[in-house]
PDB file of C-alpha atoms in Angstrom:
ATOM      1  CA  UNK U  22      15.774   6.407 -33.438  1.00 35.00           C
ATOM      2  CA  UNK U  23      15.722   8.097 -29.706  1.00 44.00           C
ATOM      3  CA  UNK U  24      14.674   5.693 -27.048  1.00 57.00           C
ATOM      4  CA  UNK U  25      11.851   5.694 -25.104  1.00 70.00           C
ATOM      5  CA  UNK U  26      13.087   6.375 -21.847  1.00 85.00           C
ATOM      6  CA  UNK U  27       9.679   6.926 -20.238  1.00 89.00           C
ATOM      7  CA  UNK U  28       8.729   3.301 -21.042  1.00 91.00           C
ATOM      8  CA  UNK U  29      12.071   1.816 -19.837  1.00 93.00           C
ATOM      9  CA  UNK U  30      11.711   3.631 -16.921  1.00 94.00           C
ATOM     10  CA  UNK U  31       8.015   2.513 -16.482  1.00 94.00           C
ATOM     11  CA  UNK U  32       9.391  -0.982 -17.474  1.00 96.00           C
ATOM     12  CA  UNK U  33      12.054  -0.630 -14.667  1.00 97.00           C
ATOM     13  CA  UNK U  34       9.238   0.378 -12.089  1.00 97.00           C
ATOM     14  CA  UNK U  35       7.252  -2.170 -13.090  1.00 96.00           C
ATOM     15  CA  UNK U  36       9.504  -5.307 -12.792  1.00 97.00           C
ATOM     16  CA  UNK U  37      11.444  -3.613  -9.449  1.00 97.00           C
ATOM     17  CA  UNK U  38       8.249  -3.911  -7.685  1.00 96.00           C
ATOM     18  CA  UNK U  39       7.926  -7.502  -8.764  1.00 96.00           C
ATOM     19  CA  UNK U  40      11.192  -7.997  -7.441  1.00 96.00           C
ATOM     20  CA  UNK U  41      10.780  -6.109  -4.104  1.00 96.00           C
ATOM     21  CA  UNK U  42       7.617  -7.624  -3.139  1.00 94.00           C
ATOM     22  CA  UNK U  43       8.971 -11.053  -4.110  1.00 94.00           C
ATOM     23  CA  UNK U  44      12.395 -10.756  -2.472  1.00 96.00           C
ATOM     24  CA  UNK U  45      12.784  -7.737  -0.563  1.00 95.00           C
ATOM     25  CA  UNK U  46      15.045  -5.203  -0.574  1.00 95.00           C
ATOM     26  CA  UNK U  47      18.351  -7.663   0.176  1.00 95.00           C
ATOM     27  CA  UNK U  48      17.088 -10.249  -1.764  1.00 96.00           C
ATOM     28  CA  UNK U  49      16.300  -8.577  -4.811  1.00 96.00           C
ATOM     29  CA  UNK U  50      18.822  -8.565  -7.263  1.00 97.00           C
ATOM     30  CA  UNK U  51      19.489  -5.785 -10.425  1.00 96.00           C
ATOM     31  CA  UNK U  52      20.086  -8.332 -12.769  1.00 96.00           C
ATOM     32  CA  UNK U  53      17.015  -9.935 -12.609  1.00 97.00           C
ATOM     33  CA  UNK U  54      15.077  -6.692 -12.186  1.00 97.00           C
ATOM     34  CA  UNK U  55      16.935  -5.577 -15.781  1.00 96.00           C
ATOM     35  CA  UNK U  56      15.850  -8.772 -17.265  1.00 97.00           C
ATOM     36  CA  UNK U  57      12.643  -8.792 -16.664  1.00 97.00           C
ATOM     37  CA  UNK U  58      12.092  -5.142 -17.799  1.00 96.00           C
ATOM     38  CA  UNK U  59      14.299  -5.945 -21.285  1.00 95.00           C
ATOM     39  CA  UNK U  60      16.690  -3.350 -20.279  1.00 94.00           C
ATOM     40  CA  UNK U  61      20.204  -2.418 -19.797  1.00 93.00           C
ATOM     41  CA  UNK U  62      21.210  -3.226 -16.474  1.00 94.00           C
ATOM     42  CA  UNK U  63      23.118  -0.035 -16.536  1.00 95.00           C
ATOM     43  CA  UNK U  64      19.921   2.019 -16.927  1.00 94.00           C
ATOM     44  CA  UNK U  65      18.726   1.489 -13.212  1.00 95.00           C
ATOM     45  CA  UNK U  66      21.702   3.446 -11.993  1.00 94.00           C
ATOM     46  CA  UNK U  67      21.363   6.133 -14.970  1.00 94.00           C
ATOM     47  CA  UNK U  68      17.703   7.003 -13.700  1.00 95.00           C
ATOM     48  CA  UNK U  69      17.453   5.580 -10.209  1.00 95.00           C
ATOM     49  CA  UNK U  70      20.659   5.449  -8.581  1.00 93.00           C
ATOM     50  CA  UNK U  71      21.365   2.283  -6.372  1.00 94.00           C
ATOM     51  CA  UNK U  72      19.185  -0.486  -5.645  1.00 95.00           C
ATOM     52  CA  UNK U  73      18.148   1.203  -2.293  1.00 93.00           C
ATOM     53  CA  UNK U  74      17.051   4.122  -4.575  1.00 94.00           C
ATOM     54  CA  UNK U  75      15.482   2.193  -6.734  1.00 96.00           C
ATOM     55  CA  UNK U  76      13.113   0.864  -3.574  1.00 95.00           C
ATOM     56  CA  UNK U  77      11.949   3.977  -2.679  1.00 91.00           C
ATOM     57  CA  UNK U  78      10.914   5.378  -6.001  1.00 94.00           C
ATOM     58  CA  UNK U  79       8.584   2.201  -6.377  1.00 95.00           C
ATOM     59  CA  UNK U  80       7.568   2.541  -2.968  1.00 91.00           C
ATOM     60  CA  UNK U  81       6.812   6.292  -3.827  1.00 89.00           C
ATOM     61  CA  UNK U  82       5.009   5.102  -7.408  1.00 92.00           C
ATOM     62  CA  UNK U  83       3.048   2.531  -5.220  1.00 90.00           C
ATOM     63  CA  UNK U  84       1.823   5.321  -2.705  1.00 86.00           C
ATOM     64  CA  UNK U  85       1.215   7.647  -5.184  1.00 87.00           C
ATOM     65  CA  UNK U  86      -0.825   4.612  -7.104  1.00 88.00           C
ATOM     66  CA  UNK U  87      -3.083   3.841  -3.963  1.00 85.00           C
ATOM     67  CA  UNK U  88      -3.935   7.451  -2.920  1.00 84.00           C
ATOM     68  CA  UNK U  89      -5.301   7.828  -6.369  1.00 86.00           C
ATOM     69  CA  UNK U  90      -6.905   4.891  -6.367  1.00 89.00           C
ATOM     70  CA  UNK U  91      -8.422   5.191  -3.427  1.00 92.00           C
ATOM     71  CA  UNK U  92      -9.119   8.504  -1.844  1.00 92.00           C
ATOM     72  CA  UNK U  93      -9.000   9.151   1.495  1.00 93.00           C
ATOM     73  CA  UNK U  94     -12.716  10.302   2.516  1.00 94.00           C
ATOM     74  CA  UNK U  95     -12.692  11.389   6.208  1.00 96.00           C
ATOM     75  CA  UNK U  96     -16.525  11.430   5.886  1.00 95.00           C
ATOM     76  CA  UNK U  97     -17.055   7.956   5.214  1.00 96.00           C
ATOM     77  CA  UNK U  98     -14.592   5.803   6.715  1.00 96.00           C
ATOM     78  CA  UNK U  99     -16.110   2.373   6.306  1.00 97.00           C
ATOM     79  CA  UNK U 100     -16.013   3.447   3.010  1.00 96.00           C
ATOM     80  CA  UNK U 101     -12.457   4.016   2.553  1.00 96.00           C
ATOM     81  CA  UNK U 102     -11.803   0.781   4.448  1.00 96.00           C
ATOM     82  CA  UNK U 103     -13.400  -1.443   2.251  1.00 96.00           C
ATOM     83  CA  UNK U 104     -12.047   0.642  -0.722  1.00 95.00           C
ATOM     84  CA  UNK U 105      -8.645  -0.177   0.580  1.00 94.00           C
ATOM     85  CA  UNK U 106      -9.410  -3.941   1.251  1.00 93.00           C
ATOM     86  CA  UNK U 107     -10.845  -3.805  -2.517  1.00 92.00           C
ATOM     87  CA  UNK U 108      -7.450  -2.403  -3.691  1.00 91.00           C
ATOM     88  CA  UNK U 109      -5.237  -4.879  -1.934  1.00 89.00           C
ATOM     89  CA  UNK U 110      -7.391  -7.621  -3.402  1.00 87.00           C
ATOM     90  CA  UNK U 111      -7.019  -6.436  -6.842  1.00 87.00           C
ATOM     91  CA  UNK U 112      -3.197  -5.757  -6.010  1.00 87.00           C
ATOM     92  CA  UNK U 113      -2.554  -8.600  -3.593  1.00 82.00           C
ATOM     93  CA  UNK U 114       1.566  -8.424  -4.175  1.00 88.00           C
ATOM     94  CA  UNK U 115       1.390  -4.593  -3.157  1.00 89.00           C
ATOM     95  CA  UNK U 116       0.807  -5.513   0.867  1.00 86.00           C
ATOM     96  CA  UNK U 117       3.567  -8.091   0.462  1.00 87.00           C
ATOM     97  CA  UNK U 118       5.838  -5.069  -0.808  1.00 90.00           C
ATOM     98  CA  UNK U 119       4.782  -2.892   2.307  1.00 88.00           C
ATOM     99  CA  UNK U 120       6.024  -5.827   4.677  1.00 87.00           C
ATOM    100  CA  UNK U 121       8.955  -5.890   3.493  1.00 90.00           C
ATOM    101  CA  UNK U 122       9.520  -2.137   3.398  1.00 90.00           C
ATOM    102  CA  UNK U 123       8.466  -2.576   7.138  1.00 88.00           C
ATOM    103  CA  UNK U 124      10.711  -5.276   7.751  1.00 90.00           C
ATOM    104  CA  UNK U 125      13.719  -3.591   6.368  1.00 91.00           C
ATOM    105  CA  UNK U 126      13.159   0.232   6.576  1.00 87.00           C
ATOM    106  CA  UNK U 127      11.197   0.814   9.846  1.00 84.00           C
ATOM    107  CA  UNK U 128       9.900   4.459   9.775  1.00 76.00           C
ATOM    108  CA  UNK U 129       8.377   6.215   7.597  1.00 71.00           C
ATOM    109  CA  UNK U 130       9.599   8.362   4.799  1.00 70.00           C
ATOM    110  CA  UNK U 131       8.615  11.914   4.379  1.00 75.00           C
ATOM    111  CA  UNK U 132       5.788  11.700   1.752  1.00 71.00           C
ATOM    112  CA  UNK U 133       4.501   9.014   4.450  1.00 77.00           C
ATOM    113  CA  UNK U 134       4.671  10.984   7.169  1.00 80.00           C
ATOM    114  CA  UNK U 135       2.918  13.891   5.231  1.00 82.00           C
ATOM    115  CA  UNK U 136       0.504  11.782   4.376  1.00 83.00           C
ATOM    116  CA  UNK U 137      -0.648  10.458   7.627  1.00 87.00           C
ATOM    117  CA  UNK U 138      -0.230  13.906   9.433  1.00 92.00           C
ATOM    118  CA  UNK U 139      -2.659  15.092   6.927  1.00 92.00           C
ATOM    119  CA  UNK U 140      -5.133  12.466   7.311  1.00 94.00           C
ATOM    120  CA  UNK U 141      -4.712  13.005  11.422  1.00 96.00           C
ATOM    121  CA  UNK U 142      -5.502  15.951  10.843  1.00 96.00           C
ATOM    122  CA  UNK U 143      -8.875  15.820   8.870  1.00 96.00           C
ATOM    123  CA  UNK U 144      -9.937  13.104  10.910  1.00 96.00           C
ATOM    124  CA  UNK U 145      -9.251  15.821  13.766  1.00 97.00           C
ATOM    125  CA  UNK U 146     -11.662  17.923  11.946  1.00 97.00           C
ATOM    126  CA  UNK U 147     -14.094  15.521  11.458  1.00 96.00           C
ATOM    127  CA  UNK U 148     -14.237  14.821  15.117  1.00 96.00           C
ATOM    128  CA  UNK U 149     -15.037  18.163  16.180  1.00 95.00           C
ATOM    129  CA  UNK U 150     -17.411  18.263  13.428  1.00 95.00           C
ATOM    130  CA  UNK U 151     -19.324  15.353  14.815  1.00 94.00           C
ATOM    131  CA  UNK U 152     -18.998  13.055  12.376  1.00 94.00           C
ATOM    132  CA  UNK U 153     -16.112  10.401  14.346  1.00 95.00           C
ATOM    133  CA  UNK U 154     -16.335   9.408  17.674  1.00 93.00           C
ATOM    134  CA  UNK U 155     -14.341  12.584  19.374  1.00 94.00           C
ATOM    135  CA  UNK U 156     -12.848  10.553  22.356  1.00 94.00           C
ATOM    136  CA  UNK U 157     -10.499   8.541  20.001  1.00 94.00           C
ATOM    137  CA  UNK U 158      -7.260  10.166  19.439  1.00 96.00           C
ATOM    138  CA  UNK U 159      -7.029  11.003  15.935  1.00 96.00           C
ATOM    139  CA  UNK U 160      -4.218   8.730  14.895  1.00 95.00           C
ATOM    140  CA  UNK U 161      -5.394   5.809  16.339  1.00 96.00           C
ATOM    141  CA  UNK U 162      -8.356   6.260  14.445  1.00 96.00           C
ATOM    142  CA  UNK U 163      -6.478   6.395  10.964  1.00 95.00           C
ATOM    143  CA  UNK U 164      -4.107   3.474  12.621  1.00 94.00           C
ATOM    144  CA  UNK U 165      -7.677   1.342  13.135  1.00 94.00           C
ATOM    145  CA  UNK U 166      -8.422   1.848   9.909  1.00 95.00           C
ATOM    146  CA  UNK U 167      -5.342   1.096   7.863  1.00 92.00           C
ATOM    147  CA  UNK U 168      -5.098  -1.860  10.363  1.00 91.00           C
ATOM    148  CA  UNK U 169      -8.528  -3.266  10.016  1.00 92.00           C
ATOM    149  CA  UNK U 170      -8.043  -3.047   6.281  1.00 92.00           C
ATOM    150  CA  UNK U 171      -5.191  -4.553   6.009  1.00 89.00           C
ATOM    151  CA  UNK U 172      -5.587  -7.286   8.119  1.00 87.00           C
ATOM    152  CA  UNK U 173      -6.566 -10.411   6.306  1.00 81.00           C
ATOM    153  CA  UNK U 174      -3.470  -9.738   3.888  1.00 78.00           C
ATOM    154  CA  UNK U 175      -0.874 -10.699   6.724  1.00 70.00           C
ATOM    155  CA  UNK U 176      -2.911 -13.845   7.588  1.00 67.00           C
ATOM    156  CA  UNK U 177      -1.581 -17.297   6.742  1.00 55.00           C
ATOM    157  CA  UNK U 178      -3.352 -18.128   3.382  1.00 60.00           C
ATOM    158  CA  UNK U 179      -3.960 -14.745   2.281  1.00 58.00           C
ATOM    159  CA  UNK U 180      -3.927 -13.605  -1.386  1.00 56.00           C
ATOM    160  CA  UNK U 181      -0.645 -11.725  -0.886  1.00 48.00           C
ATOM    161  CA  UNK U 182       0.714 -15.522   0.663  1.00 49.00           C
ATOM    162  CA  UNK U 183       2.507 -16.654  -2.322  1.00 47.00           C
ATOM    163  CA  UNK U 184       3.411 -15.436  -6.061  1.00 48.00           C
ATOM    164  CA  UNK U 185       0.085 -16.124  -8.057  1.00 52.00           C
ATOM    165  CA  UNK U 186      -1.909 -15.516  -4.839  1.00 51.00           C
ATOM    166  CA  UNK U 187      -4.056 -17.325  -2.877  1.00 56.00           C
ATOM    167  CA  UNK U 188      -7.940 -16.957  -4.939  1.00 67.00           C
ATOM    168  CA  UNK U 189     -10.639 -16.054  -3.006  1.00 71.00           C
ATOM    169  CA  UNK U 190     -14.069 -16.918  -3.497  1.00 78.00           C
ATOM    170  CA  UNK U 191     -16.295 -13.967  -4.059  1.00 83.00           C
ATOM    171  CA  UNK U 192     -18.542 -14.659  -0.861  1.00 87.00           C
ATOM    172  CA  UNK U 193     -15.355 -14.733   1.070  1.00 83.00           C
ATOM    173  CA  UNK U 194     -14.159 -12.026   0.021  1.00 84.00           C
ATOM    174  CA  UNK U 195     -17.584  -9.983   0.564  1.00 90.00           C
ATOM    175  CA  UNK U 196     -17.695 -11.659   4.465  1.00 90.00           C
ATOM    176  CA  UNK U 197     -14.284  -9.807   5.106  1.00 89.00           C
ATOM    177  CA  UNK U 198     -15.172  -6.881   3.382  1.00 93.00           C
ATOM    178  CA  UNK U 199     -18.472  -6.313   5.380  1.00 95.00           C
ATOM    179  CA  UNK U 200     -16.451  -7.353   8.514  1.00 94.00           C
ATOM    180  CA  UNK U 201     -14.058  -4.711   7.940  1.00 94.00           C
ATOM    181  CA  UNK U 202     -16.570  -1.590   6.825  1.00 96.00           C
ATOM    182  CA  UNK U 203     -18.879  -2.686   9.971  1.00 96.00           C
ATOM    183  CA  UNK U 204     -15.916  -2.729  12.142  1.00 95.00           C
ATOM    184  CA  UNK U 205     -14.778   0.740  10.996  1.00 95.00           C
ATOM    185  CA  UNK U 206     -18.320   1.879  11.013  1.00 95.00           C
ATOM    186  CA  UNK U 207     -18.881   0.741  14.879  1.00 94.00           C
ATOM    187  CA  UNK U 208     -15.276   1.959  15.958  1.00 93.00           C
ATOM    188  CA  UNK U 209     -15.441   5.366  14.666  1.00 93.00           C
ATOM    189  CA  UNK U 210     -19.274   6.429  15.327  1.00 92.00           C
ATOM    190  CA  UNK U 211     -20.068   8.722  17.682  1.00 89.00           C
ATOM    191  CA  UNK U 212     -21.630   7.817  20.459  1.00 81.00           C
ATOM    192  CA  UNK U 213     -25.701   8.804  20.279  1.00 79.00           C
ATOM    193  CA  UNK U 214     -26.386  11.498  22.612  1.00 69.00           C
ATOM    194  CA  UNK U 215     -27.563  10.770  25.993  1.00 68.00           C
TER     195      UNK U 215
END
């Protein structure tokens, strides 16, 4: 019987991400990342190469993941905010993964880099369309937002704090929310004319 080597791999992802956003990339060890996929340990360097390797294609599956999941809409910001703070509450682990990938690989790869300059450059568009406040340099606009959205995840006591995460109430989580679409909202409006 051939194996399923689109499910291992999936597997694979699936428990290196775990792993990752648990330990980092130092701390995360092959072994366990086999185990808890129930595969060969020998099957990580078959279809991902090294551990290092193996980091940036769930980095890339994570990134891939989000823009799916949430959209980037240059036309409603606020929106896209809160439909980022929505997704790291529903994925709490997947900020504690990007800290790490901070922490250890400064920079940004290429698809991240493509990625932002794209978004730069409809929010550049938008801008001289009217619709963001035009005296805002374009990247600090999409840094504002990513920041705002992010923020309560790198606060002491957030959900991405510990391994089961930290829960929430509801009404909590709709004050931050509302903090952080208002906040985009009044950052990134232009200015009523005079």
């Amino acid at each position: 019987m051939a194996r399923d080597s689109s499910a291992t791999k999936a597997r694979l992802l699936d428990a290196a991400f775990s792993e990752f956003a648990t330990y980092g990339i130092a701390g995360a060890r092959v072994d366990r990342i086999a185990e808890a996929a129930q595969a060969n340990k020998r099957l990580i360097y078959v279809y991902f190469g090294n551990k290092e390797q193996l980091f940036d294609a769930v980095l890339q599956r994570a990134l891939e993941t989000g823009s799916e999941s949430v959209p980037f809409d240059v036309e409603d910001l606020p929106g896209y905010a809160g439909a980022i703070f929505d997704h790291l509450v529903a994925q709490p682990s997947l900020m504690r993964l990007m800290l790490w990938k901070r922490l250890e690989r400064p920079g940004s790869a290429d698809a991240e880099a493509a990625s932002y300059r794209t978004k730069i450059a409809l929010v550049e568009q938008a801008q001289r369309a009217g619709l963001i406040e035009p005296s805002l340099d374009p990247a600090d606009v999409l840094t504002l937002v990513m920041g705002l959205s992010q923020a309560w995840f790198g606060a002491m006591g957030d959900p991405a704090a510990d391994d089961g995460g930290t829960e929430w109430e509801p009404e909590r989580l709709a004050r931050h929310r509302a903090a952080v679409v208002e906040s985009v909202r009044r950052a990134t409006a232009p200015a009523p004319a005079p």
